[in-house]
Short mmCIF file of C-alpha atoms and ligand atoms in Angstrom, two decimals:
data_model
loop_
_atom_site.label_atom_id
_atom_site.label_comp_id
_atom_site.label_asym_id
_atom_site.label_seq_id
_atom_site.Cartn_x
_atom_site.Cartn_y
_atom_site.Cartn_z
CA MET A 1 -2.66 25.52 3.14
CA LYS A 2 0.95 27.11 1.72
CA GLU A 3 1.04 26.14 -2.20
CA LEU A 4 3.62 23.16 -2.10
CA ASP A 5 7.26 23.45 -4.54
CA TRP A 6 6.09 20.38 -6.15
CA ALA A 7 8.70 19.88 -8.69
CA ASN A 8 11.06 20.31 -5.94
CA LEU A 9 10.09 18.05 -3.64
CA PRO A 10 12.80 16.16 -1.56
CA PHE A 11 12.46 12.25 -0.79
CA GLY A 12 11.69 13.01 2.97
CA TYR A 13 9.10 13.28 5.53
CA MET A 14 6.35 15.98 5.56
CA LYS A 15 3.33 16.07 8.11
CA THR A 16 -0.40 15.19 6.07
CA ASP A 17 -3.79 15.36 7.20
CA TYR A 18 -4.33 11.90 8.34
CA ASN A 19 -2.97 7.82 8.80
CA VAL A 20 -4.77 5.06 9.58
CA ARG A 21 -4.33 2.36 12.22
CA ILE A 22 -5.25 -1.27 12.57
CA TYR A 23 -4.91 -2.97 15.89
CA TYR A 24 -4.54 -6.85 16.73
CA ARG A 25 -5.72 -7.56 19.82
CA ASN A 26 -6.84 -10.76 21.39
CA GLY A 27 -6.13 -12.58 18.15
CA ALA A 28 -7.73 -10.48 15.82
CA TRP A 29 -7.12 -7.20 13.26
CA GLY A 30 -9.92 -5.00 14.49
CA GLU A 31 -11.26 -2.04 12.87
CA THR A 32 -9.24 0.54 10.65
CA GLU A 33 -9.03 3.73 12.75
CA VAL A 34 -8.48 7.44 11.10
CA CYS A 35 -5.76 9.54 13.13
CA SER A 36 -4.24 12.75 12.91
CA GLU A 37 -1.71 12.07 15.55
CA GLU A 38 1.69 11.85 14.46
CA THR A 39 2.94 9.87 17.37
CA ILE A 40 2.95 6.19 18.59
CA PRO A 41 1.89 5.88 22.15
CA MET A 42 3.75 2.73 22.82
CA HIS A 43 4.89 -0.36 25.76
CA MET A 44 8.22 0.72 26.31
CA ALA A 45 8.80 -3.49 25.98
CA ALA A 46 6.84 -3.88 22.81
CA THR A 47 8.74 -6.29 20.65
CA CYS A 48 9.27 -4.09 17.89
CA LEU A 49 11.82 -1.73 20.36
CA HIS A 50 13.92 -4.72 21.36
CA TYR A 51 13.78 -7.49 19.20
CA GLY A 52 12.70 -6.34 15.72
CA GLN A 53 9.67 -7.39 15.01
CA GLU A 54 9.08 -4.74 12.42
CA ALA A 55 7.89 -4.65 8.41
CA PHE A 56 7.53 -1.77 6.72
CA GLU A 57 6.15 -1.11 2.86
CA GLY A 58 6.51 1.34 0.44
CA LEU A 59 4.39 2.39 -2.92
CA LYS A 60 2.93 5.14 -4.78
CA ALA A 61 0.13 6.91 -5.98
CA PHE A 62 0.36 9.38 -9.11
CA ARG A 63 -1.64 11.96 -10.25
CA GLY A 64 -2.96 11.87 -13.85
CA LYS A 65 -2.83 14.20 -16.90
CA ASP A 66 -6.62 13.28 -16.55
CA GLY A 67 -6.74 14.28 -13.05
CA LYS A 68 -7.15 10.47 -11.92
CA VAL A 69 -5.02 9.29 -8.92
CA ARG A 70 -3.25 5.73 -9.60
CA ILE A 71 -1.66 3.36 -6.97
CA PHE A 72 0.88 0.84 -8.38
CA ARG A 73 0.67 -2.64 -8.19
CA LEU A 74 -0.39 -2.58 -4.07
CA GLU A 75 -1.57 -5.92 -4.02
CA GLU A 76 1.72 -7.35 -4.22
CA ASN A 77 2.87 -4.51 -1.86
CA ALA A 78 0.27 -6.52 0.44
CA ALA A 79 1.46 -10.12 -0.64
CA ARG A 80 5.27 -9.29 0.26
CA LEU A 81 4.29 -7.70 3.69
CA GLN A 82 1.71 -10.90 4.47
CA SER A 83 5.55 -12.54 3.21
CA THR A 84 7.59 -10.29 5.76
CA CYS A 85 4.76 -11.33 8.57
CA GLN A 86 5.03 -15.19 7.71
CA GLY A 87 9.63 -14.49 8.14
CA ILE A 88 9.60 -12.54 11.71
CA LEU A 89 5.81 -14.34 13.06
CA MET A 90 3.85 -11.38 12.69
CA PRO A 91 0.02 -12.25 11.99
CA GLU A 92 -0.86 -11.29 8.50
CA LEU A 93 -2.95 -8.32 7.39
CA SER A 94 -5.06 -9.44 4.41
CA THR A 95 -5.55 -7.88 0.63
CA GLU A 96 -8.74 -6.50 1.24
CA ARG A 97 -7.82 -4.78 4.43
CA PHE A 98 -4.73 -3.39 3.27
CA ARG A 99 -6.43 -2.09 -0.12
CA GLU A 100 -8.85 -0.49 2.09
CA ALA A 101 -6.57 1.56 4.22
CA VAL A 102 -4.46 2.31 1.52
CA LEU A 103 -7.35 3.45 -0.50
CA LYS A 104 -8.70 5.15 2.42
CA VAL A 105 -5.75 6.93 3.70
CA VAL A 106 -4.75 8.38 0.14
CA LYS A 107 -8.43 9.40 -0.15
CA LEU A 108 -8.17 11.58 3.09
CA ASN A 109 -5.13 12.97 1.86
CA GLU A 110 -5.96 14.35 -1.62
CA ARG A 111 -4.64 17.53 -1.19
CA PHE A 112 -0.97 16.23 -0.81
CA ILE A 113 -0.74 14.46 -4.12
CA PRO A 114 1.16 16.05 -6.26
CA PRO A 115 0.44 17.11 -9.89
CA TYR A 116 0.70 15.80 -12.91
CA GLU A 117 3.10 18.38 -13.99
CA SER A 118 5.64 18.00 -11.44
CA GLY A 119 7.06 14.74 -11.66
CA ALA A 120 6.37 13.97 -8.14
CA SER A 121 4.07 11.66 -6.21
CA LEU A 122 2.48 10.77 -3.07
CA TYR A 123 4.79 8.01 -1.29
CA ILE A 124 2.33 5.52 0.80
CA ARG A 125 4.70 4.06 4.01
CA PRO A 126 2.68 0.75 5.40
CA LEU A 127 4.34 0.48 8.65
CA LEU A 128 3.58 -2.75 11.41
CA ILE A 129 4.88 -3.52 14.24
CA GLY A 130 4.72 -5.68 17.66
CA THR A 131 3.80 -3.55 20.23
CA GLY A 132 3.12 -6.21 22.50
CA ALA A 133 5.19 -6.27 26.22
CA GLN A 134 7.73 -9.16 26.16
CA VAL A 135 11.02 -9.28 28.05
CA GLY A 136 12.23 -13.46 26.34
CA VAL A 137 12.44 -13.26 23.02
CA HIS A 138 9.25 -14.41 21.75
CA PRO A 139 6.69 -13.38 18.90
CA ALA A 140 4.64 -10.24 20.53
CA SER A 141 0.85 -10.45 21.22
CA GLU A 142 -0.51 -7.55 20.28
CA TYR A 143 0.48 -5.38 17.05
CA LEU A 144 -0.41 -2.52 14.91
CA PHE A 145 -0.39 -1.73 11.47
CA LEU A 146 -0.63 2.06 10.21
CA ILE A 147 -0.29 3.75 7.02
CA PHE A 148 1.20 7.29 6.33
CA VAL A 149 1.52 9.39 3.47
CA THR A 150 4.32 11.87 2.11
CA PRO A 151 4.62 13.57 -1.32
CA VAL A 152 8.04 12.81 -2.54
CA GLY A 153 10.31 13.75 -5.27
CA PRO A 154 13.08 11.62 -6.83
CA TYR A 155 15.25 9.19 -4.33
CA PHE A 156 18.27 9.91 -5.70
CA LYS A 157 20.46 12.93 -7.07
CA GLY A 158 19.12 14.20 -10.53
CA GLY A 159 16.09 12.02 -10.85
CA PHE A 160 16.40 10.38 -14.02
CA SER A 161 20.34 10.99 -14.39
CA THR A 162 23.23 8.41 -13.80
CA ASN A 163 25.15 8.08 -10.79
CA PRO A 164 28.63 6.47 -9.44
CA TYR A 165 28.12 3.21 -7.00
CA VAL A 166 30.40 1.77 -4.70
CA ILE A 167 30.32 -1.85 -3.68
CA ILE A 168 31.34 -1.95 -0.22
CA ARG A 169 32.73 -5.09 1.33
CA GLU A 170 33.15 -4.64 4.58
CA PHE A 171 29.81 -4.69 5.93
CA ASP A 172 27.06 -7.38 4.92
CA ARG A 173 23.39 -6.01 4.79
CA SER A 174 21.65 -10.03 5.08
CA ALA A 175 23.07 -13.35 4.94
CA PRO A 176 21.85 -15.74 2.31
CA LEU A 177 19.46 -17.62 4.86
CA GLY A 178 18.52 -14.44 6.85
CA THR A 179 15.86 -11.16 6.39
CA GLY A 180 17.06 -10.15 3.55
CA ILE A 181 14.26 -11.64 1.30
CA TYR A 182 11.94 -9.36 4.05
CA LYS A 183 10.91 -5.91 3.81
CA VAL A 184 11.65 -5.62 8.34
CA GLY A 185 13.73 -2.91 9.76
CA GLY A 186 17.11 -5.10 10.72
CA ASN A 187 18.00 -4.99 7.10
CA TYR A 188 18.28 -1.09 6.94
CA ALA A 189 19.91 -1.29 10.63
CA ALA A 190 22.82 -3.45 9.07
CA SER A 191 23.18 -0.94 5.74
CA LEU A 192 23.46 2.22 7.70
CA ARG A 193 27.32 2.28 7.91
CA ALA A 194 27.75 1.38 4.23
CA ASN A 195 25.06 3.72 3.15
CA LYS A 196 26.83 6.75 4.62
CA LYS A 197 30.33 5.44 3.75
CA ALA A 198 29.23 5.21 0.23
CA HIS A 199 27.72 8.98 0.65
CA ASP A 200 30.48 10.32 2.07
CA LEU A 201 32.52 9.19 -1.28
CA GLY A 202 30.30 11.23 -2.63
CA TYR A 203 28.62 7.75 -4.33
CA ALA A 204 24.49 7.83 -4.65
CA CYS A 205 24.59 4.42 -3.02
CA GLU A 206 26.41 1.73 -2.01
CA PHE A 207 26.28 -2.04 -3.20
CA TYR A 208 26.52 -5.61 -1.54
CA LEU A 209 28.13 -8.87 -2.85
CA ASP A 210 26.80 -11.87 -1.57
CA ALA A 211 27.66 -12.43 1.92
CA LYS A 212 28.85 -15.65 1.15
CA GLU A 213 31.18 -16.10 -1.44
CA LYS A 214 31.42 -12.17 -1.81
CA LYS A 215 31.39 -13.10 -5.44
CA TYR A 216 27.57 -12.29 -6.72
CA ILE A 217 26.08 -9.03 -7.04
CA ASP A 218 23.12 -8.76 -4.85
CA GLU A 219 21.07 -5.26 -4.49
CA CYS A 220 21.82 -1.72 -3.39
CA GLY A 221 20.69 -0.52 -0.61
CA ALA A 222 17.37 0.27 -1.03
CA ALA A 223 16.99 -0.46 -4.94
CA ASN A 224 17.28 -3.84 -7.20
CA PHE A 225 19.94 -4.37 -9.65
CA PHE A 226 19.70 -4.73 -13.10
CA GLY A 227 21.95 -5.01 -16.21
CA ILE A 228 21.26 -5.16 -20.04
CA LYS A 229 23.57 -6.76 -22.88
CA ASP A 230 22.24 -8.23 -25.77
CA ASN A 231 18.81 -7.07 -25.49
CA THR A 232 18.83 -9.38 -22.21
CA TYR A 233 17.40 -7.61 -19.10
CA ILE A 234 19.61 -9.62 -16.55
CA THR A 235 19.16 -9.43 -12.57
CA PRO A 236 20.33 -11.52 -10.05
CA LEU A 237 18.70 -14.29 -8.48
CA SER A 238 19.68 -14.16 -4.27
CA THR A 239 18.14 -15.77 -1.23
CA SER A 240 19.09 -12.19 0.58
CA ILE A 241 17.89 -9.33 -1.43
CA LEU A 242 14.30 -7.91 -1.49
CA PRO A 243 11.87 -9.08 -4.45
CA SER A 244 11.31 -5.88 -5.52
CA ILE A 245 8.13 -4.83 -7.12
CA THR A 246 9.76 -2.88 -9.72
CA ASN A 247 12.08 -4.84 -10.83
CA LYS A 248 8.97 -7.68 -11.46
CA SER A 249 7.16 -5.26 -13.68
CA LEU A 250 10.54 -4.08 -15.64
CA MET A 251 11.17 -7.76 -16.45
CA GLN A 252 7.37 -8.02 -17.14
CA LEU A 253 8.20 -4.57 -19.34
CA ALA A 254 11.51 -5.74 -21.28
CA GLU A 255 9.84 -9.01 -22.39
CA ASP A 256 6.93 -6.81 -24.01
CA LEU A 257 9.68 -5.25 -25.58
CA GLY A 258 11.15 -8.42 -27.15
CA MET A 259 14.05 -8.58 -25.18
CA LYS A 260 14.87 -11.89 -23.14
CA VAL A 261 14.99 -12.21 -19.42
CA GLU A 262 17.56 -13.72 -17.22
CA ARG A 263 17.06 -14.30 -13.60
CA ARG A 264 20.31 -15.67 -11.95
CA PRO A 265 23.74 -14.93 -10.19
CA VAL A 266 25.56 -12.16 -11.11
CA PRO A 267 29.09 -12.46 -10.55
CA GLU A 268 30.75 -8.96 -10.53
CA GLU A 269 32.96 -9.63 -13.36
CA GLU A 270 30.20 -9.39 -15.74
CA LEU A 271 29.72 -5.78 -14.61
CA THR A 272 32.30 -5.35 -17.58
CA THR A 273 30.30 -6.63 -20.48
CA PHE A 274 26.59 -4.64 -19.92
CA GLU A 275 25.94 -2.04 -22.22
CA GLU A 276 23.74 -0.40 -19.67
CA ALA A 277 22.58 -1.15 -16.03
CA GLY A 278 20.26 0.30 -12.79
CA ALA A 279 19.21 0.58 -9.94
CA CYS A 280 15.20 -0.09 -9.17
CA GLY A 281 12.80 0.59 -6.89
CA THR A 282 9.77 2.56 -5.70
CA ALA A 283 11.68 5.33 -4.66
CA ALA A 284 14.64 4.97 -7.06
CA VAL A 285 12.10 4.09 -10.12
CA ILE A 286 15.08 3.41 -12.47
CA SER A 287 18.45 4.85 -11.42
CA PRO A 288 20.75 4.84 -14.27
CA ILE A 289 24.53 3.35 -13.26
CA GLU A 290 26.85 5.81 -14.31
CA ARG A 291 29.76 3.11 -13.13
CA ILE A 292 30.21 1.00 -9.77
CA ASP A 293 33.62 0.98 -8.16
CA ASP A 294 34.93 -1.45 -6.12
CA LEU A 295 37.17 0.06 -3.67
CA GLU A 296 38.97 -3.24 -2.62
CA ASN A 297 40.18 -4.40 -5.41
CA GLY A 298 40.35 -1.15 -7.15
CA LYS A 299 38.17 -2.05 -10.20
CA SER A 300 36.16 0.51 -11.53
CA TYR A 301 33.14 -0.59 -14.02
CA VAL A 302 32.06 2.34 -16.18
CA ILE A 303 28.98 1.62 -17.47
CA ALA A 304 27.89 4.72 -19.08
CA LYS A 305 30.11 5.61 -20.52
CA ASP A 306 29.12 9.02 -21.80
CA GLY A 307 27.87 10.00 -18.75
CA LYS A 308 24.17 9.58 -19.68
CA PRO A 309 21.02 7.17 -19.29
CA GLY A 310 21.02 4.52 -22.33
CA PRO A 311 18.38 3.67 -24.59
CA VAL A 312 17.23 0.91 -22.91
CA CYS A 313 16.77 2.14 -19.07
CA THR A 314 15.05 5.28 -21.12
CA LYS A 315 12.89 3.40 -22.86
CA LEU A 316 11.87 1.57 -20.23
CA TYR A 317 11.93 3.97 -17.15
CA HIS A 318 9.21 5.93 -19.84
CA LEU A 319 7.01 3.03 -19.92
CA LEU A 320 7.08 2.03 -16.35
CA ARG A 321 6.53 5.95 -15.13
CA GLY A 322 3.92 6.44 -18.23
CA ILE A 323 1.69 3.25 -16.76
CA GLN A 324 2.24 4.75 -13.48
CA TYR A 325 0.76 8.36 -14.52
CA GLY A 326 -2.15 6.88 -16.88
CA ASP A 327 -0.55 8.15 -20.48
CA GLU A 328 0.35 4.46 -21.27
CA PRO A 329 -2.66 1.41 -21.56
CA ASP A 330 -2.25 -0.48 -17.89
CA VAL A 331 -2.17 -3.70 -19.99
CA HIS A 332 -1.21 -5.95 -17.32
CA GLY A 333 -3.89 -4.40 -14.51
CA TRP A 334 -1.13 -2.86 -12.28
CA VAL A 335 -3.02 0.18 -11.70
CA THR A 336 -5.91 0.64 -9.08
CA ILE A 337 -8.04 3.92 -9.78
CA VAL A 338 -8.86 5.59 -7.16
CA GLU A 339 -12.56 6.62 -7.26
N1 PLP B 401 15.70 -3.70 -2.55
C1 PLP B 401 15.67 -2.66 -1.06
C2 PLP B 401 16.76 -3.42 -0.41
C3 PLP B 401 14.67 -2.05 -1.03
O1 PLP B 401 14.35 -1.42 0.20
C4 PLP B 401 13.72 -1.85 -1.83
C5 PLP B 401 12.97 -0.55 -1.52
O2 PLP B 401 11.36 -0.84 -1.46
C6 PLP B 401 13.98 -2.79 -3.06
C7 PLP B 401 14.58 -3.03 -3.59
C8 PLP B 401 13.19 -2.24 -4.54
O3 PLP B 401 11.56 -2.76 -4.33
P1 PLP B 401 10.14 -2.33 -4.59
O4 PLP B 401 10.50 -2.26 -6.29
O5 PLP B 401 9.17 -3.25 -4.31
O6 PLP B 401 10.12 -0.68 -4.09
C1 COI B 402 11.06 2.00 -1.56
O1 COI B 402 11.62 1.95 -2.94
O2 COI B 402 9.95 2.28 -1.18
C2 COI B 402 12.38 1.95 0.00
O3 COI B 402 11.35 1.10 0.63
C3 COI B 402 13.53 2.42 -0.22
C4 COI B 402 13.50 3.76 0.54
C5 COI B 402 13.61 4.70 1.25
C6 COI B 402 14.52 2.45 2.14
#
């Protein structure tokens, strides 16, 4: 293999050697199959194509200084996928089968796991789709679960540096009692126009307010929000945002650092009071927020006044990355070492 430029990888798809697949037929999940095809032969009436029976996940594997490969909180991704399956009536895959498939696909593609020094990682993308044919609006009777992997660099420009964000009010990503809490493709389809507008205007990503009142901060297109003030980590409580595993981890780490943690609705005006703020997620890690503009009411909430990541974001970032790469002790048992 031509040596990859590990330190300058984009967040994008790259062909690797293998993916793994499990088919659901006749009411049961089959064996885990290893595949080197990048394509999926599919019935044209498959429910994933017409009625959005599609769920995905995102997690990462990291190569440590000690050469060991660590996967971060895979049981949490298994549980969230199960929750998504309940949400759109797809059969759940057990945590055990999920774990086995993740470990298998990571081992099979070991040569694509970036070296420690590069700061890059192996992104793991599980996908679960309805493949059975259906024309009436009903769940399918056949499904495919697959996982592919791809080496990735930072999701937002500059990695750990501040970026500007924008509140887009003219599109909602998800409804209060809709699918926002699930990781389904439809939420991302709903975000594409807002995301394009944000990018066209030079922002890193779009922010959504709650769809009902347009009063509270929900989240970004692909990451949760948190704000820091008075030694407190504050993050939105909402029925329309994805329960982020990174955010859950940061809440624990903030508590470990002796901070208070608040999960509650965050009104837009409160943005004026934060000392620091960030967008967080598997892809984003922590992306410190420079400012959030609200074009419609003409407000610009400048958070990083000197344009630099603040001390709390920096500490949390290094702690999280340290656990993921094996530089910090894994006191909460978050890491699975690939043997
Ligand atoms: N919110 C959305 C809409 C996302 O797509 C993601 C990415 O998975 C997150 C938040 C962050 O979640 P996690 O930390 O589990 O990756
Ligand atoms: C992730 O953080 O894993 C995401 O899913 C973000 C985005 C690529 C959808």
